[in-house]
């Protein structure tokens, strides 16, 4: 299998409200292929999809019930500590749940966490060891 991630799919409790969260709070735009049954957001190199939680669980033939920590986080890397702070100020003003304010962290970066409408955790971080190109894609040091 090729070393690639194409889509991150999130099972959401209410598709319309979840899509509005990403559009209004994060300022993202849905793709033209989004419809009443699924929402896509084109990220740099991959898609984020929102799909009703029960239907996603049914498709995977697992139970849709569950709560607490989901065992994963999503991450948005910024180019500076100041950018992280500015994003948190903006999201807080828009009513986004701040789970952990940004702070210096043990691995040498600066990060905090917010939650989307379904409690999915987004780490917003500045990682001085992770280089980003002009499009926000990670690049390896030569």
PDB file of C-alpha atoms in Angstrom:
ATOM      1  CA  UNK A   1       0.000   0.000   0.000  1.00  0.00           C
ATOM      2  CA  UNK A   2       1.285   3.478  -0.847  1.00  0.00           C
ATOM      3  CA  UNK A   3       2.214   5.684   2.108  1.00  0.00           C
ATOM      4  CA  UNK A   4      -0.653   8.142   1.707  1.00  0.00           C
ATOM      5  CA  UNK A   5      -3.697   9.476   3.531  1.00  0.00           C
ATOM      6  CA  UNK A   6      -6.493  10.576   1.195  1.00  0.00           C
ATOM      7  CA  UNK A   7      -9.485  11.342   3.425  1.00  0.00           C
ATOM      8  CA  UNK A   8     -10.029  11.827   7.142  1.00  0.00           C
ATOM      9  CA  UNK A   9     -13.667  10.951   7.742  1.00  0.00           C
ATOM     10  CA  UNK A  10     -15.443  12.188  10.849  1.00  0.00           C
ATOM     11  CA  UNK A  11     -18.728  10.699  11.966  1.00  0.00           C
ATOM     12  CA  UNK A  12     -20.844  13.622  13.171  1.00  0.00           C
ATOM     13  CA  UNK A  13     -24.062  13.774  15.170  1.00  0.00           C
ATOM     14  CA  UNK A  14     -25.677  16.422  12.920  1.00  0.00           C
ATOM     15  CA  UNK A  15     -24.210  16.925   9.447  1.00  0.00           C
ATOM     16  CA  UNK A  16     -25.721  20.377   8.864  1.00  0.00           C
ATOM     17  CA  UNK A  17     -24.537  21.770  12.213  1.00  0.00           C
ATOM     18  CA  UNK A  18     -21.083  20.169  11.891  1.00  0.00           C
ATOM     19  CA  UNK A  19     -20.619  21.596   8.390  1.00  0.00           C
ATOM     20  CA  UNK A  20     -21.687  25.035   9.643  1.00  0.00           C
ATOM     21  CA  UNK A  21     -19.078  24.791  12.422  1.00  0.00           C
ATOM     22  CA  UNK A  22     -16.228  24.239   9.967  1.00  0.00           C
ATOM     23  CA  UNK A  23     -17.537  26.907   7.606  1.00  0.00           C
ATOM     24  CA  UNK A  24     -18.318  29.584  10.196  1.00  0.00           C
ATOM     25  CA  UNK A  25     -15.735  28.945  12.919  1.00  0.00           C
ATOM     26  CA  UNK A  26     -12.743  27.738  10.899  1.00  0.00           C
ATOM     27  CA  UNK A  27     -13.674  29.707   7.781  1.00  0.00           C
ATOM     28  CA  UNK A  28     -13.394  26.689   5.473  1.00  0.00           C
ATOM     29  CA  UNK A  29     -15.290  26.197   2.197  1.00  0.00           C
ATOM     30  CA  UNK A  30     -17.126  23.031   1.175  1.00  0.00           C
ATOM     31  CA  UNK A  31     -16.166  21.351  -2.082  1.00  0.00           C
ATOM     32  CA  UNK A  32     -18.553  21.230  -5.038  1.00  0.00           C
ATOM     33  CA  UNK A  33     -18.931  17.480  -4.452  1.00  0.00           C
ATOM     34  CA  UNK A  34     -20.545  18.059  -1.043  1.00  0.00           C
ATOM     35  CA  UNK A  35     -24.251  17.322  -0.844  1.00  0.00           C
ATOM     36  CA  UNK A  36     -27.072  16.776   1.659  1.00  0.00           C
ATOM     37  CA  UNK A  37     -25.581  13.401   2.676  1.00  0.00           C
ATOM     38  CA  UNK A  38     -21.855  14.206   3.029  1.00  0.00           C
ATOM     39  CA  UNK A  39     -19.642  17.264   3.298  1.00  0.00           C
ATOM     40  CA  UNK A  40     -16.081  17.543   2.010  1.00  0.00           C
ATOM     41  CA  UNK A  41     -13.445  20.166   2.736  1.00  0.00           C
ATOM     42  CA  UNK A  42     -10.365  20.194   0.514  1.00  0.00           C
ATOM     43  CA  UNK A  43      -7.292  20.492   2.696  1.00  0.00           C
ATOM     44  CA  UNK A  44      -3.748  20.655   1.414  1.00  0.00           C
ATOM     45  CA  UNK A  45      -3.368  17.257  -0.218  1.00  0.00           C
ATOM     46  CA  UNK A  46      -6.325  15.464   1.384  1.00  0.00           C
ATOM     47  CA  UNK A  47     -10.013  15.747   2.145  1.00  0.00           C
ATOM     48  CA  UNK A  48     -11.827  16.053   5.439  1.00  0.00           C
ATOM     49  CA  UNK A  49     -15.250  14.459   5.155  1.00  0.00           C
ATOM     50  CA  UNK A  50     -18.194  14.829   7.522  1.00  0.00           C
ATOM     51  CA  UNK A  51     -20.769  12.050   7.470  1.00  0.00           C
ATOM     52  CA  UNK A  52     -23.555  11.104   9.893  1.00  0.00           C
ATOM     53  CA  UNK A  53     -22.032   9.091  12.738  1.00  0.00           C
ATOM     54  CA  UNK A  54     -24.634   6.301  12.671  1.00  0.00           C
ATOM     55  CA  UNK A  55     -24.304   5.824   8.918  1.00  0.00           C
ATOM     56  CA  UNK A  56     -20.502   5.829   9.065  1.00  0.00           C
ATOM     57  CA  UNK A  57     -20.567   3.205  11.838  1.00  0.00           C
ATOM     58  CA  UNK A  58     -23.096   1.149   9.866  1.00  0.00           C
ATOM     59  CA  UNK A  59     -20.841   1.255   6.815  1.00  0.00           C
ATOM     60  CA  UNK A  60     -17.920   0.004   8.921  1.00  0.00           C
ATOM     61  CA  UNK A  61     -20.196  -2.563  10.636  1.00  0.00           C
ATOM     62  CA  UNK A  62     -19.397  -1.255  14.150  1.00  0.00           C
ATOM     63  CA  UNK A  63     -21.441   0.350  16.929  1.00  0.00           C
ATOM     64  CA  UNK A  64     -21.885   4.130  16.721  1.00  0.00           C
ATOM     65  CA  UNK A  65     -22.023   4.467  20.511  1.00  0.00           C
ATOM     66  CA  UNK A  66     -19.057   5.782  22.411  1.00  0.00           C
ATOM     67  CA  UNK A  67     -17.890   8.813  24.332  1.00  0.00           C
ATOM     68  CA  UNK A  68     -14.878  10.362  25.990  1.00  0.00           C
ATOM     69  CA  UNK A  69     -11.474  10.534  24.327  1.00  0.00           C
ATOM     70  CA  UNK A  70     -11.679   9.084  20.827  1.00  0.00           C
ATOM     71  CA  UNK A  71      -8.044   7.980  20.719  1.00  0.00           C
ATOM     72  CA  UNK A  72      -6.916  10.460  18.055  1.00  0.00           C
ATOM     73  CA  UNK A  73      -6.500  14.158  17.441  1.00  0.00           C
ATOM     74  CA  UNK A  74      -6.404  16.240  14.301  1.00  0.00           C
ATOM     75  CA  UNK A  75      -3.723  18.873  13.944  1.00  0.00           C
ATOM     76  CA  UNK A  76      -3.239  22.222  12.257  1.00  0.00           C
ATOM     77  CA  UNK A  77       0.350  23.425  12.258  1.00  0.00           C
ATOM     78  CA  UNK A  78       1.043  27.142  12.220  1.00  0.00           C
ATOM     79  CA  UNK A  79       4.185  28.942  11.143  1.00  0.00           C
ATOM     80  CA  UNK A  80       4.751  30.756  14.469  1.00  0.00           C
ATOM     81  CA  UNK A  81       3.665  31.003  18.106  1.00  0.00           C
ATOM     82  CA  UNK A  82       2.007  34.313  17.272  1.00  0.00           C
ATOM     83  CA  UNK A  83      -0.087  32.625  14.575  1.00  0.00           C
ATOM     84  CA  UNK A  84      -1.210  30.004  17.123  1.00  0.00           C
ATOM     85  CA  UNK A  85      -2.192  32.740  19.584  1.00  0.00           C
ATOM     86  CA  UNK A  86      -4.064  34.680  16.892  1.00  0.00           C
ATOM     87  CA  UNK A  87      -5.981  31.569  15.818  1.00  0.00           C
ATOM     88  CA  UNK A  88      -7.002  30.868  19.417  1.00  0.00           C
ATOM     89  CA  UNK A  89      -8.180  34.457  19.922  1.00  0.00           C
ATOM     90  CA  UNK A  90     -10.246  34.272  16.734  1.00  0.00           C
ATOM     91  CA  UNK A  91     -11.753  30.867  17.562  1.00  0.00           C
ATOM     92  CA  UNK A  92     -12.535  31.876  21.138  1.00  0.00           C
ATOM     93  CA  UNK A  93     -14.345  35.000  19.871  1.00  0.00           C
ATOM     94  CA  UNK A  94     -16.395  32.738  17.580  1.00  0.00           C
ATOM     95  CA  UNK A  95     -17.475  30.592  20.547  1.00  0.00           C
ATOM     96  CA  UNK A  96     -15.301  27.561  19.797  1.00  0.00           C
ATOM     97  CA  UNK A  97     -14.633  25.389  22.868  1.00  0.00           C
ATOM     98  CA  UNK A  98     -11.058  25.891  24.027  1.00  0.00           C
ATOM     99  CA  UNK A  99      -9.920  22.613  25.591  1.00  0.00           C
ATOM    100  CA  UNK A 100      -6.355  23.713  26.393  1.00  0.00           C
ATOM    101  CA  UNK A 101      -4.910  27.188  25.925  1.00  0.00           C
ATOM    102  CA  UNK A 102      -1.649  27.301  23.933  1.00  0.00           C
ATOM    103  CA  UNK A 103       1.524  26.779  25.946  1.00  0.00           C
ATOM    104  CA  UNK A 104       5.111  25.654  25.610  1.00  0.00           C
ATOM    105  CA  UNK A 105       5.031  21.851  25.479  1.00  0.00           C
ATOM    106  CA  UNK A 106       7.439  19.082  26.469  1.00  0.00           C
ATOM    107  CA  UNK A 107       8.476  18.233  22.903  1.00  0.00           C
ATOM    108  CA  UNK A 108       9.766  21.754  22.211  1.00  0.00           C
ATOM    109  CA  UNK A 109       6.777  23.259  20.457  1.00  0.00           C
ATOM    110  CA  UNK A 110       3.864  25.480  21.355  1.00  0.00           C
ATOM    111  CA  UNK A 111       0.326  24.157  21.187  1.00  0.00           C
ATOM    112  CA  UNK A 112      -3.212  24.061  22.501  1.00  0.00           C
ATOM    113  CA  UNK A 113      -6.461  22.247  21.719  1.00  0.00           C
ATOM    114  CA  UNK A 114      -9.953  23.183  20.576  1.00  0.00           C
ATOM    115  CA  UNK A 115     -12.976  20.928  20.084  1.00  0.00           C
ATOM    116  CA  UNK A 116     -15.362  20.881  17.157  1.00  0.00           C
ATOM    117  CA  UNK A 117     -19.108  20.543  17.613  1.00  0.00           C
ATOM    118  CA  UNK A 118     -18.804  16.742  18.054  1.00  0.00           C
ATOM    119  CA  UNK A 119     -15.903  16.912  20.511  1.00  0.00           C
ATOM    120  CA  UNK A 120     -13.201  15.997  17.992  1.00  0.00           C
ATOM    121  CA  UNK A 121      -9.962  17.502  19.245  1.00  0.00           C
ATOM    122  CA  UNK A 122      -7.919  19.811  17.038  1.00  0.00           C
ATOM    123  CA  UNK A 123      -4.379  20.571  18.134  1.00  0.00           C
ATOM    124  CA  UNK A 124      -3.231  23.947  16.871  1.00  0.00           C
ATOM    125  CA  UNK A 125       0.535  24.033  17.129  1.00  0.00           C
ATOM    126  CA  UNK A 126       3.783  25.642  16.154  1.00  0.00           C
ATOM    127  CA  UNK A 127       6.405  22.931  15.728  1.00  0.00           C
ATOM    128  CA  UNK A 128       9.880  24.413  15.225  1.00  0.00           C
ATOM    129  CA  UNK A 129      11.084  21.014  13.969  1.00  0.00           C
ATOM    130  CA  UNK A 130       8.456  20.694  11.225  1.00  0.00           C
ATOM    131  CA  UNK A 131       8.990  22.773   8.104  1.00  0.00           C
ATOM    132  CA  UNK A 132       6.011  23.918   6.047  1.00  0.00           C
ATOM    133  CA  UNK A 133       6.069  24.958   2.398  1.00  0.00           C
ATOM    134  CA  UNK A 134       4.129  27.975   1.073  1.00  0.00           C
ATOM    135  CA  UNK A 135       0.966  25.830   0.838  1.00  0.00           C
ATOM    136  CA  UNK A 136       1.216  24.527   4.404  1.00  0.00           C
ATOM    137  CA  UNK A 137       2.429  21.061   3.404  1.00  0.00           C
ATOM    138  CA  UNK A 138       5.116  19.501   5.544  1.00  0.00           C
ATOM    139  CA  UNK A 139       8.550  19.182   3.979  1.00  0.00           C
ATOM    140  CA  UNK A 140      11.568  17.255   5.089  1.00  0.00           C
ATOM    141  CA  UNK A 141      14.830  18.983   5.782  1.00  0.00           C
ATOM    142  CA  UNK A 142      17.541  18.171   3.287  1.00  0.00           C
TER     143      UNK A 142
END
